[in-house]
Short mmCIF file of N, CA and C in Angstrom, two decimals:
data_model
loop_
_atom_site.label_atom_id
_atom_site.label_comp_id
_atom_site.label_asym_id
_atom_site.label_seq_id
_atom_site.Cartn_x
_atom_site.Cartn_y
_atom_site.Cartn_z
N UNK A 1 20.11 178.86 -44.27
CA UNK A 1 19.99 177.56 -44.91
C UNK A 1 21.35 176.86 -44.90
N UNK A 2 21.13 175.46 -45.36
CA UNK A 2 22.67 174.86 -45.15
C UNK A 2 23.81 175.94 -46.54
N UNK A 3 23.36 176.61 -46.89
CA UNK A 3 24.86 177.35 -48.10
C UNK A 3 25.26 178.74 -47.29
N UNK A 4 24.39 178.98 -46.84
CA UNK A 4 24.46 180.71 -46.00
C UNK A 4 23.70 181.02 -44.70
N UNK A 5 24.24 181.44 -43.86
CA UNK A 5 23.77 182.54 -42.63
C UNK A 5 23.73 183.72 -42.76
N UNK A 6 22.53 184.25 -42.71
CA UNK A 6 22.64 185.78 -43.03
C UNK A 6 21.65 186.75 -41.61
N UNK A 7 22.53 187.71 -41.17
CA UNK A 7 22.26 188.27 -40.36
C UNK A 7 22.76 189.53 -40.08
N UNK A 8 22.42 190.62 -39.73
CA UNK A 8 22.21 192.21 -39.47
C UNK A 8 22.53 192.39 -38.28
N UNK A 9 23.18 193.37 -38.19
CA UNK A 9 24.14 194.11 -37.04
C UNK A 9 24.40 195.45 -37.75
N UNK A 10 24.33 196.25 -36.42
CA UNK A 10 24.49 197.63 -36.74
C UNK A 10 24.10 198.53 -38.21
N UNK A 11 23.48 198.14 -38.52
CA UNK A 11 22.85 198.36 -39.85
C UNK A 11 23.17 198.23 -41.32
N UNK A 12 23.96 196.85 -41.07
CA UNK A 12 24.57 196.19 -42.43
C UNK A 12 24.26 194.74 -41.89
N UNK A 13 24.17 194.01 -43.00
CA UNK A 13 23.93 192.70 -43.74
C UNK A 13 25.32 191.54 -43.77
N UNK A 14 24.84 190.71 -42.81
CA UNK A 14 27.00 190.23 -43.19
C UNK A 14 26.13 188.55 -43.69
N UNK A 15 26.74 188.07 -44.46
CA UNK A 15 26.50 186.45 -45.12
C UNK A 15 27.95 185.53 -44.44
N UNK A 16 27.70 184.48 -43.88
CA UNK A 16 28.67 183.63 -43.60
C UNK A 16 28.40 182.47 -44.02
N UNK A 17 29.75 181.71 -44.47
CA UNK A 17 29.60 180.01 -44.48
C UNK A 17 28.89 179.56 -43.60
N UNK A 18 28.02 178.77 -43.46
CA UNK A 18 28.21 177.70 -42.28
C UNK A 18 29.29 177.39 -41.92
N UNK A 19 30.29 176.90 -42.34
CA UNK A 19 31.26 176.50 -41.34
C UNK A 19 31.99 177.71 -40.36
N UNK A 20 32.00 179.05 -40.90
CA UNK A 20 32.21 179.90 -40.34
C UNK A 20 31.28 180.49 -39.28
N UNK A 21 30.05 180.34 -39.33
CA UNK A 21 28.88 180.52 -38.41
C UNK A 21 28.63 179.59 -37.17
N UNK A 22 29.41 178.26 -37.30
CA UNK A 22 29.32 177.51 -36.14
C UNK A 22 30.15 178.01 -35.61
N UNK A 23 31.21 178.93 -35.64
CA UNK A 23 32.11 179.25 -34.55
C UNK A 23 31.87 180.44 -33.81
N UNK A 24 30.60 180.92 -34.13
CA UNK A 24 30.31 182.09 -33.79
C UNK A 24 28.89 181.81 -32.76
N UNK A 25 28.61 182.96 -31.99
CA UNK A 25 27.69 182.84 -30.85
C UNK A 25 26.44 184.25 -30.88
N UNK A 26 25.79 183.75 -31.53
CA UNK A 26 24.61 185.35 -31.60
C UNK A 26 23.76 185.29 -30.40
N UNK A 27 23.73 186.59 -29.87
CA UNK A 27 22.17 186.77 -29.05
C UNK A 27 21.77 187.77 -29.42
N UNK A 28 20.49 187.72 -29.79
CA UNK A 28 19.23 188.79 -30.03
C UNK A 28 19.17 189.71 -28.87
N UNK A 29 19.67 190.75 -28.98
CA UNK A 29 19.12 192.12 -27.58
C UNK A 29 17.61 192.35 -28.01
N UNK A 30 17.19 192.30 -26.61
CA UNK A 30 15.92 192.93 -26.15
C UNK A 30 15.50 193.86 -26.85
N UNK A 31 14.20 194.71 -27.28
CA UNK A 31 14.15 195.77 -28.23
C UNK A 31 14.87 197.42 -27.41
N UNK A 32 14.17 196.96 -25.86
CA UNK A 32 14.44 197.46 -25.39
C UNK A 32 15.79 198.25 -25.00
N UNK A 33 16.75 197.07 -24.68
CA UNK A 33 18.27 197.32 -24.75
C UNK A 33 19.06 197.92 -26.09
N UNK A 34 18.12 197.85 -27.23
CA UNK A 34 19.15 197.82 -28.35
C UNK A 34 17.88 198.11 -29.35
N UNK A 35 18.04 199.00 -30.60
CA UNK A 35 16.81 199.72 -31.43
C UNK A 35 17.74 199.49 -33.09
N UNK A 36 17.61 198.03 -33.68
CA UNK A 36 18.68 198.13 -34.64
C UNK A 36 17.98 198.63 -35.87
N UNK A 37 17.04 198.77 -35.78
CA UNK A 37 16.40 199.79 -37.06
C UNK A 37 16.37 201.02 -37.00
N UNK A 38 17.26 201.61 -36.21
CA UNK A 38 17.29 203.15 -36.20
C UNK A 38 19.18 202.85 -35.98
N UNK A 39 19.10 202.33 -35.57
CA UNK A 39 20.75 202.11 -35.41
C UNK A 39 21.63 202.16 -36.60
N UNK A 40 22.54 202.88 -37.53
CA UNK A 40 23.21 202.73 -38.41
C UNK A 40 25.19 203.18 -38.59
N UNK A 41 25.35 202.78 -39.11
CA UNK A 41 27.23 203.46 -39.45
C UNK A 41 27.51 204.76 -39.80
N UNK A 42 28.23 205.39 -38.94
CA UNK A 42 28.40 206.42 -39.67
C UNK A 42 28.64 206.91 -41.32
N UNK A 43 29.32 205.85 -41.69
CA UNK A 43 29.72 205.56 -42.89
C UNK A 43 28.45 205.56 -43.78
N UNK A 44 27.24 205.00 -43.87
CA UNK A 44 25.91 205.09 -44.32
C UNK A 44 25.35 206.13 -44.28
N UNK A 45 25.63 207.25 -43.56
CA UNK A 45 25.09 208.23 -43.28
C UNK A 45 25.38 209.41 -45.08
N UNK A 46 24.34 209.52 -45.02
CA UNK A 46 23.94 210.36 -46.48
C UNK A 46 23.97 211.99 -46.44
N UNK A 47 23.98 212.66 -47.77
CA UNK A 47 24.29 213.88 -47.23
C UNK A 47 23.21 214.29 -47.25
N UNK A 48 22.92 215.82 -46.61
CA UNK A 48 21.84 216.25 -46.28
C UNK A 48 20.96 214.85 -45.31
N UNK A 49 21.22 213.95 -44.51
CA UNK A 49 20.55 213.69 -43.19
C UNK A 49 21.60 214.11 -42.37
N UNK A 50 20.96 214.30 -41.13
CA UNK A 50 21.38 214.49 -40.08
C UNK A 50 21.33 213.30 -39.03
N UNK A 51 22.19 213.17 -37.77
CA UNK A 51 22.28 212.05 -37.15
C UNK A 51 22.58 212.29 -35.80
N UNK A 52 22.71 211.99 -34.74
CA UNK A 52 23.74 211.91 -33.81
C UNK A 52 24.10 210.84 -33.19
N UNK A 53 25.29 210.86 -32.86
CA UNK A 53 25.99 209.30 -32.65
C UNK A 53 25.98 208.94 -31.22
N UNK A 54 25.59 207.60 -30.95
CA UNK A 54 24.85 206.42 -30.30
C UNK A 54 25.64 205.83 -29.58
N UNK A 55 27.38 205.64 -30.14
CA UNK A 55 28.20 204.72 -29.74
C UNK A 55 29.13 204.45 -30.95
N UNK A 56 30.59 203.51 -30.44
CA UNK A 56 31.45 203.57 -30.69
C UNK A 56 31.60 202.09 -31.20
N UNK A 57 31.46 201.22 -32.11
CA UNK A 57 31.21 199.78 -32.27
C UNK A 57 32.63 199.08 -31.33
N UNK A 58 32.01 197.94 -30.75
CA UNK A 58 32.83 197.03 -29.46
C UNK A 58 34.17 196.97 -30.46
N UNK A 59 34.03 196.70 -31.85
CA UNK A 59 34.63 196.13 -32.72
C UNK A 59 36.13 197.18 -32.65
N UNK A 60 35.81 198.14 -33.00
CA UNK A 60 36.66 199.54 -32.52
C UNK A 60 37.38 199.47 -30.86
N UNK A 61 38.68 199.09 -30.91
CA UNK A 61 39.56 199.12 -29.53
C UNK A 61 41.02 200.04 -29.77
N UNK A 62 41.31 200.52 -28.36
CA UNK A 62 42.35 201.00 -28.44
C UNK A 62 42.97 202.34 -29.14
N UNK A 63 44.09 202.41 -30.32
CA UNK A 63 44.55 203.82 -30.51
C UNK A 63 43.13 204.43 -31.05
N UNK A 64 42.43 203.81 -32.05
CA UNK A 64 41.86 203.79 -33.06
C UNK A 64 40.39 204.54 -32.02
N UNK A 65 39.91 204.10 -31.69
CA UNK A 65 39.15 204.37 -30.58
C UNK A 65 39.27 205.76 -30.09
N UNK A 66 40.54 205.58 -29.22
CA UNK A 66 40.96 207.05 -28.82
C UNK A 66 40.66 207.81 -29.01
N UNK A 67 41.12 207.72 -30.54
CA UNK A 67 41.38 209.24 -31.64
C UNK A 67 40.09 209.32 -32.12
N UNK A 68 39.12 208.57 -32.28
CA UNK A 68 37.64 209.72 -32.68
C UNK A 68 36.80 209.47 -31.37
N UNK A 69 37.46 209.36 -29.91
CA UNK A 69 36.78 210.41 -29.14
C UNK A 69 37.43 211.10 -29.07
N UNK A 70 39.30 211.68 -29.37
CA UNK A 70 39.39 213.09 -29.25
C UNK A 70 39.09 213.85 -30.09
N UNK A 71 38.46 213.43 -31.21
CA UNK A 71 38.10 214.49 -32.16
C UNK A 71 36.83 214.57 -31.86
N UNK A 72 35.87 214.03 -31.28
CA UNK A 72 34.56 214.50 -30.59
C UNK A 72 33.77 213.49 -31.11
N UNK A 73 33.87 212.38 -32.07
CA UNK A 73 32.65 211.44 -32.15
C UNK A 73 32.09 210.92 -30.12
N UNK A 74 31.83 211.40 -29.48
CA UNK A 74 30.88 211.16 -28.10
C UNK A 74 29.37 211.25 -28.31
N UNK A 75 28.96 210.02 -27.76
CA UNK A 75 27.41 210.07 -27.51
C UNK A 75 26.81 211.48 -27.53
N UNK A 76 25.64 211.18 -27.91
CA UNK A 76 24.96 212.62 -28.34
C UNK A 76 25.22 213.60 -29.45
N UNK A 77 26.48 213.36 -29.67
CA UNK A 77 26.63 214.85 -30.32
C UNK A 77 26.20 214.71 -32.07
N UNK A 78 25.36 215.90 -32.23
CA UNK A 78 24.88 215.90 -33.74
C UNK A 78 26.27 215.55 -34.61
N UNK A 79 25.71 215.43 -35.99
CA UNK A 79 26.80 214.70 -36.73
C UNK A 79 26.18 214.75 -38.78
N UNK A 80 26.72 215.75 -39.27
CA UNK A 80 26.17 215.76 -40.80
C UNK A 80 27.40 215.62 -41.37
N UNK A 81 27.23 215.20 -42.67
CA UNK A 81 28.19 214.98 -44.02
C UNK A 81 28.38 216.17 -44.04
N UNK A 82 29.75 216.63 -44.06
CA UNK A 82 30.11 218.41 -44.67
C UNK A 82 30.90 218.16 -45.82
N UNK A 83 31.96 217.33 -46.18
CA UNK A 83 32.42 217.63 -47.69
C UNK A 83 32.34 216.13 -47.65
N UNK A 84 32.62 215.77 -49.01
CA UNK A 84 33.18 214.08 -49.86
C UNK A 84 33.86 214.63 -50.94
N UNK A 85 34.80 213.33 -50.81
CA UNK A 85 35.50 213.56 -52.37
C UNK A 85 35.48 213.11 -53.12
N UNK A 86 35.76 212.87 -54.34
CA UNK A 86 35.23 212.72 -55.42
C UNK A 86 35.15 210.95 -55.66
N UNK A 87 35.96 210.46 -54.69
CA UNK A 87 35.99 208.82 -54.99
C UNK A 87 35.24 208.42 -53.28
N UNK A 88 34.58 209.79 -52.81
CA UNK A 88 33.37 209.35 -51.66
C UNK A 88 34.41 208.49 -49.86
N UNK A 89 35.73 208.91 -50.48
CA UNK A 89 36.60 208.27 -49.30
C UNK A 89 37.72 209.01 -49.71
N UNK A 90 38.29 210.09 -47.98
CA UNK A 90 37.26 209.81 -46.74
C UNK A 90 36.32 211.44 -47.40
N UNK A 91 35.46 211.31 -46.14
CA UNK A 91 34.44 212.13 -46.43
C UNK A 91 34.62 213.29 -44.71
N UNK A 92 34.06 214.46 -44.98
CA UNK A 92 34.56 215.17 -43.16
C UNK A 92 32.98 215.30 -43.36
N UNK A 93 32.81 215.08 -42.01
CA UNK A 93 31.72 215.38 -41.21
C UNK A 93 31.55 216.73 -40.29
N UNK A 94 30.67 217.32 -40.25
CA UNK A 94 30.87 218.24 -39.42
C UNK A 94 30.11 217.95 -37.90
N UNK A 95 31.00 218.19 -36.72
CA UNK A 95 30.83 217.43 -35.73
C UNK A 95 31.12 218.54 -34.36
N UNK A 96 30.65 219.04 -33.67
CA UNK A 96 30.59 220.08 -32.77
C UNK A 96 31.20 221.34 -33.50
N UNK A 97 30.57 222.19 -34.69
CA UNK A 97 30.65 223.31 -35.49
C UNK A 97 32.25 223.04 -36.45
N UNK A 98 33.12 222.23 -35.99
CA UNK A 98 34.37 221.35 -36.95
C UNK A 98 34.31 220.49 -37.80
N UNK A 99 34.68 220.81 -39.03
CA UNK A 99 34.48 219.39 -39.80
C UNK A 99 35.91 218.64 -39.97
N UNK A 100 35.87 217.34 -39.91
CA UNK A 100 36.96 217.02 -39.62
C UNK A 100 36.34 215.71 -40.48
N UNK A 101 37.85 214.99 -40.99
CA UNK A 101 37.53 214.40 -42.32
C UNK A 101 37.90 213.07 -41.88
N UNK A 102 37.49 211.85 -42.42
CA UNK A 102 37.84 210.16 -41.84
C UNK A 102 37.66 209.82 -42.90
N UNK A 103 38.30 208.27 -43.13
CA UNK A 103 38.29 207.49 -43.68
C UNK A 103 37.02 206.70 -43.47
N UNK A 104 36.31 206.13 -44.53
CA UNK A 104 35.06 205.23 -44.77
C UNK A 104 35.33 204.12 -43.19
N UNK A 105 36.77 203.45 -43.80
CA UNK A 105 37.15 202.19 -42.40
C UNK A 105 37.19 203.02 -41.42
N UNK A 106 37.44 203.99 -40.48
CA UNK A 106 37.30 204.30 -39.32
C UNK A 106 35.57 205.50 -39.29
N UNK A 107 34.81 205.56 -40.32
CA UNK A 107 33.58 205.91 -39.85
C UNK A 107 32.45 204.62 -39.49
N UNK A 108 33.13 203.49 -40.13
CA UNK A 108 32.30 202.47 -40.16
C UNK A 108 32.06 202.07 -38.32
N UNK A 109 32.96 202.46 -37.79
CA UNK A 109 32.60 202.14 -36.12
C UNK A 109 32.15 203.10 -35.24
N UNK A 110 31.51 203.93 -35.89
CA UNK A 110 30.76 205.18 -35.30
C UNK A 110 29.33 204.78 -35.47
N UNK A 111 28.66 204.38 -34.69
CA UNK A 111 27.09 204.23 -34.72
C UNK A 111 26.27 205.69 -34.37
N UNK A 112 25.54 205.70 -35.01
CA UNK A 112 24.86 206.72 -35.37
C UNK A 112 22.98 206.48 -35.16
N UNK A 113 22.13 207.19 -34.65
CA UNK A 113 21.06 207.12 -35.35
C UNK A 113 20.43 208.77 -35.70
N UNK A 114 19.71 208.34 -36.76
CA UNK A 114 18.95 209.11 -37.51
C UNK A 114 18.66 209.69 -37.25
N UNK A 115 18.43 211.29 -37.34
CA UNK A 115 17.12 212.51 -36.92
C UNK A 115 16.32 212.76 -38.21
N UNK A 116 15.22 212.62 -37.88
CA UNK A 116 14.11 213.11 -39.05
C UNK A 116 13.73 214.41 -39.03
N UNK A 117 14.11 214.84 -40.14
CA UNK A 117 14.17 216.21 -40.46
C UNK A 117 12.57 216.88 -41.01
N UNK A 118 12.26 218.17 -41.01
CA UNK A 118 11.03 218.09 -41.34
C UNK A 118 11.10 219.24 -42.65
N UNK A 119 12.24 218.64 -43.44
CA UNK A 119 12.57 218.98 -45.03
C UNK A 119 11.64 218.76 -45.42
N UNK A 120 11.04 219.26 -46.91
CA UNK A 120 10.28 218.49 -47.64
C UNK A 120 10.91 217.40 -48.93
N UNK A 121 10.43 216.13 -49.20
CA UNK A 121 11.00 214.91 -50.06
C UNK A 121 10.88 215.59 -51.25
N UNK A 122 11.62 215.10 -51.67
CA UNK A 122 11.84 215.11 -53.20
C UNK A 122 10.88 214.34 -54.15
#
């Protein structure tokens, strides 16, 4: 509407001015190319689900990048919450049998999707 633009990416919610939204350029991917309801942040990722990660957000360049593919965030590989601390940042994930610990801001560019587990709900 003319007070707000609101639109979803990678499985968060962002609100912009209008005036900030005319400077910007959206295209809708195909369902095909791109599945954003299964698509989420690592950072969202809850304990006890399981996930494996999808991709590396465009947004993410350079050192930053680097360093969680050398610690193994790569396509495919499973991916669970193993510890948090008590203020929930950072939290380690356990990620090829290593858990290795990040900050909330550098899990947020780890895309992830979901595995459905066949736990029983609560």
């Amino acid at each position: 509407n003319e007070k707000r633009v609101v639109f979803h990416s990678e499985g968060e919610e962002y609100v912009l001015a209008p005036i900030v939204a005319n400077n910007i350029t959206i295209t809708e991917l195909l369902k095909e190319e791109f599945s954003e309801e299964k698509s989420f942040r690592l950072s969202n990722l809850k304990n006890g689900e399981e996930a494996k990660i999808i991709g590396i957000s465009r947004e993410c360049r350079g050192e930053i990048r680097r360093r969680l593919l050398d610690l193994g965030f790569v396509i495919n590989t499973k991916i669970t919450v193993d510890l948090t601390s008590p203020m929930n940042n950072p939290r380690a994930y356990l990620v090829r049998d290593t858990s290795i610990a990040i900050r909330n801001e550098q899990a947020k560019f780890i895309l992830i999707e979901k595995i459905k587990t066949h736990a029983k709900s609560h």
